[in-house]
Short mmCIF file of C-alpha atoms in Angstrom, two decimals:
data_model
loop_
_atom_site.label_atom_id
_atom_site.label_comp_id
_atom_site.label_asym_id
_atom_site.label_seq_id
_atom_site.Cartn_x
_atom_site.Cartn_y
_atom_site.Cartn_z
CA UNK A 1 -12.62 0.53 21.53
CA UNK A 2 -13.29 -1.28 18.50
CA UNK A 3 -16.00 -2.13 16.41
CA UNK A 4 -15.99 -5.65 16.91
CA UNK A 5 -14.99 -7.49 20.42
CA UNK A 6 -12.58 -10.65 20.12
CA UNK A 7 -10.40 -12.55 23.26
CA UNK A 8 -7.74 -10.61 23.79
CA UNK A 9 -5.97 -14.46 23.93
CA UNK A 10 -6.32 -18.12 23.75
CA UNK A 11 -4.40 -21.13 23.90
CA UNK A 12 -4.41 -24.91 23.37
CA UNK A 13 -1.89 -27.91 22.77
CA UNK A 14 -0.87 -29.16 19.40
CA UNK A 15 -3.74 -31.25 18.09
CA UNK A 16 -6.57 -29.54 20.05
CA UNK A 17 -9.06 -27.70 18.94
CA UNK A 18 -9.43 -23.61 19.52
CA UNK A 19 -12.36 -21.26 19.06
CA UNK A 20 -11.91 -17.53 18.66
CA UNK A 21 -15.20 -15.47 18.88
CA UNK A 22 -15.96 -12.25 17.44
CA UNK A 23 -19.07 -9.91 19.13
CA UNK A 24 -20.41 -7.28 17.02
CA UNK A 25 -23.80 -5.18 16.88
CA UNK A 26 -26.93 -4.37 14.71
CA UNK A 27 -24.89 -2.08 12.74
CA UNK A 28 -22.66 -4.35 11.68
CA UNK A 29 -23.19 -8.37 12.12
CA UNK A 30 -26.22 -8.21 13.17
CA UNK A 31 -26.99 -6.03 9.98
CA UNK A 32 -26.24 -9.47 7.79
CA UNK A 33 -22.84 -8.22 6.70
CA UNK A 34 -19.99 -11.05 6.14
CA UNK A 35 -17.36 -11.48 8.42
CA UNK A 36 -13.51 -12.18 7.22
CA UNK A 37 -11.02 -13.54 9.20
CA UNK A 38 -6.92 -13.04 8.94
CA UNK A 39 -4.40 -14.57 10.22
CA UNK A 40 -1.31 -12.24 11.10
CA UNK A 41 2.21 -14.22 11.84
CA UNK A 42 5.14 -12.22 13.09
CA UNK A 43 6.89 -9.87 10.67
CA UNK A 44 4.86 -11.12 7.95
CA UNK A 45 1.69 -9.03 6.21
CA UNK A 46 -1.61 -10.29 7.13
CA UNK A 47 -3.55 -13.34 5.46
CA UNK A 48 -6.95 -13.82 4.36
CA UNK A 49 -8.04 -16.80 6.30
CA UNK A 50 -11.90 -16.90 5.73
CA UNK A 51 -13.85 -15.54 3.70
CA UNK A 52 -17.98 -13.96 3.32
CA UNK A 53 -18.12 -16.19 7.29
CA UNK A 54 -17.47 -19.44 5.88
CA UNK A 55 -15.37 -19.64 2.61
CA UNK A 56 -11.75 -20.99 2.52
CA UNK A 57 -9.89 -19.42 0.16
CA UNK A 58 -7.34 -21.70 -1.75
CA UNK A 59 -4.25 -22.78 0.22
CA UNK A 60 -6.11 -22.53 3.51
CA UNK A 61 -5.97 -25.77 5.30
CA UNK A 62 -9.38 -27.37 6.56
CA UNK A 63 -8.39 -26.86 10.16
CA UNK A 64 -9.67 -23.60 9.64
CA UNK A 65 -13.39 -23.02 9.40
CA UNK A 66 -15.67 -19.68 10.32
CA UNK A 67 -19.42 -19.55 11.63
CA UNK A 68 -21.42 -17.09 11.40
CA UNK A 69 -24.36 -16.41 13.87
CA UNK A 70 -26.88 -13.11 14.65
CA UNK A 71 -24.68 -10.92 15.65
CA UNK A 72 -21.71 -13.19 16.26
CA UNK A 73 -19.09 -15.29 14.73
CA UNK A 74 -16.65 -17.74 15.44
CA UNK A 75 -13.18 -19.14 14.00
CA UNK A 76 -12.32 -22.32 14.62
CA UNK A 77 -8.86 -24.02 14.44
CA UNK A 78 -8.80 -28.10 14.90
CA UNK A 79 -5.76 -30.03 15.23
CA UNK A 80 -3.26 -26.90 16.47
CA UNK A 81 -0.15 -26.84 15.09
CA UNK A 82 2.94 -24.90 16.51
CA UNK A 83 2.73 -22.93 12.83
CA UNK A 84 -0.52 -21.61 13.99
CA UNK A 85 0.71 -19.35 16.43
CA UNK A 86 -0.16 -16.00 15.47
CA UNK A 87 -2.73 -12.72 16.01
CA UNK A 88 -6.11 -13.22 14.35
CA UNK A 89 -8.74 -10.87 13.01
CA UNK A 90 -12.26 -10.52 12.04
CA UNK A 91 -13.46 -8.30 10.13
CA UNK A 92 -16.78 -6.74 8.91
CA UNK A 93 -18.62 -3.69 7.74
CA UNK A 94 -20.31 -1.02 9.85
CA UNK A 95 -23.15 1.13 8.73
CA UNK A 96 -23.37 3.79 11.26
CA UNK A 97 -19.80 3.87 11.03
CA UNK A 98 -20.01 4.06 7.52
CA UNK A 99 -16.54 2.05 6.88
CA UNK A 100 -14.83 -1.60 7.76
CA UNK A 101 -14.15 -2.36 10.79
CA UNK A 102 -11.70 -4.64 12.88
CA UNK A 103 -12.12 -6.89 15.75
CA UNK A 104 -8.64 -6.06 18.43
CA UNK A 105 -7.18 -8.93 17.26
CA UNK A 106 -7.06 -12.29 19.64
CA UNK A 107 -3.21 -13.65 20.04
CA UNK A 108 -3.19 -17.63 19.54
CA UNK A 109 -0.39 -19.93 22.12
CA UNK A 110 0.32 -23.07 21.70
CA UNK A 111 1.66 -24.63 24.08
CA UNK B 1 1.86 -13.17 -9.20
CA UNK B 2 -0.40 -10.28 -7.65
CA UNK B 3 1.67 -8.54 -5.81
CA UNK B 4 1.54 -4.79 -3.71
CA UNK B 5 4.80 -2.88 -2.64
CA UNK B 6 4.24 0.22 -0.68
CA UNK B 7 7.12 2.71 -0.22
CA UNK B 8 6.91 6.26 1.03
CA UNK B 9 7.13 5.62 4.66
CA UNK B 10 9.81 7.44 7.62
CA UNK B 11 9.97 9.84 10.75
CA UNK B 12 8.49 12.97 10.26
CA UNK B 13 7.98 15.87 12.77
CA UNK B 14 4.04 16.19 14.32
CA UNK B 15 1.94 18.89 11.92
CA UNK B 16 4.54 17.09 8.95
CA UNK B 17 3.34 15.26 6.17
CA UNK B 18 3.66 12.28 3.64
CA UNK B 19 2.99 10.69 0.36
CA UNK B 20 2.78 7.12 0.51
CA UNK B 21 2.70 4.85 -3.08
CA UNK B 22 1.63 1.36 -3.55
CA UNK B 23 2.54 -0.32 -7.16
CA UNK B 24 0.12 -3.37 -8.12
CA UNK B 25 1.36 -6.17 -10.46
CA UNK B 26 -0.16 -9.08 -11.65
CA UNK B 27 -3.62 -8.00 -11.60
CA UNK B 28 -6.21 -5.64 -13.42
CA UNK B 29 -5.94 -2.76 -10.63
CA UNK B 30 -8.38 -0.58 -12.38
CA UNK B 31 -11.15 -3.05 -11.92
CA UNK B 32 -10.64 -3.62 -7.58
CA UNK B 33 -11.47 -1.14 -4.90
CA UNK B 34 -8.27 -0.79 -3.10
CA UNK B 35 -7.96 0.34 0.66
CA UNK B 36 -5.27 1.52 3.05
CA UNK B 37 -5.14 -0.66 6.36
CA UNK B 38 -2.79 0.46 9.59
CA UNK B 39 -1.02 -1.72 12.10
CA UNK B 40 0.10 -0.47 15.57
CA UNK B 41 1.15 -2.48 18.59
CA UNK B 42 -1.56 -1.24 20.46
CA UNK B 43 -4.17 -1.35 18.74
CA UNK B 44 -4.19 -4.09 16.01
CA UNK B 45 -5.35 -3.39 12.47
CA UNK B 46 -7.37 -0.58 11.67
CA UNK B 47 -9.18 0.78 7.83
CA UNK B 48 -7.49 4.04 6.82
CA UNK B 49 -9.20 4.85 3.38
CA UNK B 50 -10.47 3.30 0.13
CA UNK B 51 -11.50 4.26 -3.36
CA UNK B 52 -13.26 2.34 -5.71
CA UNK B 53 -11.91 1.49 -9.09
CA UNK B 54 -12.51 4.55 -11.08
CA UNK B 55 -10.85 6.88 -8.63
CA UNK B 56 -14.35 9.27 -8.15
CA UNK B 57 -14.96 7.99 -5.03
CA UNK B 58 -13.36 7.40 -1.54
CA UNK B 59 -14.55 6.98 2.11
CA UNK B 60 -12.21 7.82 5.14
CA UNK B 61 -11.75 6.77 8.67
CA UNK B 62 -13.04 9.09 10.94
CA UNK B 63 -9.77 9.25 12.57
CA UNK B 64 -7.81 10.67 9.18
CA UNK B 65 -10.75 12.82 7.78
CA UNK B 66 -9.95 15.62 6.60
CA UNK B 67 -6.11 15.06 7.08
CA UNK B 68 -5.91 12.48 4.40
CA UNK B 69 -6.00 11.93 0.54
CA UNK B 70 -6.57 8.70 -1.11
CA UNK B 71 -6.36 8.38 -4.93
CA UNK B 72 -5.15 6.16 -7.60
CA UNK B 73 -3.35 6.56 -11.04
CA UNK B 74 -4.57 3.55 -12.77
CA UNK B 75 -2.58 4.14 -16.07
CA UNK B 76 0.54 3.62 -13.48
CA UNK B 77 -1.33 0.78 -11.38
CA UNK B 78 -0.49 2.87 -8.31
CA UNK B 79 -2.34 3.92 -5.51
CA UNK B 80 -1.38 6.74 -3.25
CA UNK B 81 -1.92 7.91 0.27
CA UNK B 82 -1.57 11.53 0.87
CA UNK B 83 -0.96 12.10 5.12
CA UNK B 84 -1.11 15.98 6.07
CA UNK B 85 -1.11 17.19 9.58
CA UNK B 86 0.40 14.12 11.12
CA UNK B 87 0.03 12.82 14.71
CA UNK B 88 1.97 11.03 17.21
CA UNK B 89 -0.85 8.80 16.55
CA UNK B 90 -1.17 7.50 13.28
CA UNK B 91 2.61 5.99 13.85
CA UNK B 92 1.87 2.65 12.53
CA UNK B 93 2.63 0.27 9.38
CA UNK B 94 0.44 1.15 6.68
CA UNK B 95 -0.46 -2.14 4.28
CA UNK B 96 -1.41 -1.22 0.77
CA UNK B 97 -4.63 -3.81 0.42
CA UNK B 98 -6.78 -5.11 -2.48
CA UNK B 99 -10.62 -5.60 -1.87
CA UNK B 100 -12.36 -8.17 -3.00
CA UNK B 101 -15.89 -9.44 -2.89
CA UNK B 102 -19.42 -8.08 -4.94
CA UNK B 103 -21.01 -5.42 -2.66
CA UNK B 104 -19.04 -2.75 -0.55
CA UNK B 105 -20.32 -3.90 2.97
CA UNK B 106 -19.28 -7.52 1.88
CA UNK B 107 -15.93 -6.50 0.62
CA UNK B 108 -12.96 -8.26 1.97
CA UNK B 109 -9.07 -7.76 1.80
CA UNK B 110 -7.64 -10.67 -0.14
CA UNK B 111 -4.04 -8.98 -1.10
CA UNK B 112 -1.43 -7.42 1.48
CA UNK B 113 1.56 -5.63 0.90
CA UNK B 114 3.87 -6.18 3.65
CA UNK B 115 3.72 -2.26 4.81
CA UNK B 116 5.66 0.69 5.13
CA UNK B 117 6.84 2.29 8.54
CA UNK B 118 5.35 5.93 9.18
CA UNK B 119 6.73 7.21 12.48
CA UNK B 120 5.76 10.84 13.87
CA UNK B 121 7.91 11.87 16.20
CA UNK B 122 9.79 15.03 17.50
#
């Protein structure tokens, strides 16, 4: 079980918007560490989507934006595109774990 | 272009072992924590290792403790992975990753290699 609880799934048309939540715990959100976010498209390696919760890095569309909230956070996708399709992750640190952890990953549809 | 290709990866036999290798380009490896991250159908990504910069120091999954070795040649700009005692479980794609970011529980992974099959099989 991991760390850090996503969807297993969500879905949405072209042009809508999605949300994809991530639920951690005091020992690792809720501790104030950043959460990350990667997108992982098929046969591909995985991408670096957001950034320290909130940060784009450069080449990432504005679609793409990440919250951050107590022991929470959220990435959000606006105006879905069929190129979108793909597993995303968040990521964060754990103390009591003592290493970085990994939400299960949430598998985007668009239909 | 910063760039990480892993090689080292193929079946071995439960209780086998190993070495995996990851040569950096394009950016000054001895300066960036680096950190092994696995893949598996079933259960997404998960953090292997790491070692910061200089090599002295390293912090392990709880899963691979004990089993394996992380360390880094940075005169070669290589990082290694070491994999004793192997499992059925730790079949997976192992990414070669660069961390990024100014304190270690902030860190994140801004550079992928694509990944090297391990299988562990009979």
């Amino acid at each position: 079980q991991s760390a850090l609880t996503q969807p297993p799934s969500v879905s949405g048309a072209p042009g809508q918007r999605v949300t994809i939540s991530c639920t951690g715990s005091s020992s690792n959100i809720g501790a104030g560490h950043d959460v990350h976010w990667y997108q992982h498209l098929p046969g591909a390696a995985p991408k670096l989507l957001i950034c320290a919760n909130i940060n784009r890095p450069s080449g990432v569309p504005d679609r793409f934006s990440g919250s951050k909230s107590g022991t929470s956070a959220s990435l959000a996708i606006t105006g879905l595109q069929a190129e979108d399709e793909a597993d995303y992750y968040c990521q964060s640190f754990d103390s009591s774990l003592n290493g970085w952890v990994f939400g299960g990953g949430t598998k985007l549809t668009v239909l | 272009e910063v760039q990480l290709l892993e090689s080292g990866g193929g079946l071995v036999q439960p209780g086998g072992s190993l070495r995996l290798s990851c040569a950096a380009s394009g950016f000054m490896f001895g300066s960036y924590a680096m950190t092994w991250v696995r893949q598996t159908p079933g259960k997404g990504l998960e953090w292997v290792s790491n070692i910061y910069g200089g090599g002295n120091d390293a912090t392990y999954a709880d899963s691979v403790k004990g089993r394996f070795t992380i360390s880094r040649d940075n005169s070669k700009n290589t990082l290694y992975l070491q994999m004793n005692s192997l499992r059925a479980e730790d079949t997976a794609v192992y990414h070669c990753v660069k961390f990024r970011g100014g304190t270690y529980y902030n860190y994140y992974m801004d550079v992928w290699g694509k990944g090297t099959t391990v299988t562990v099989s009979s």
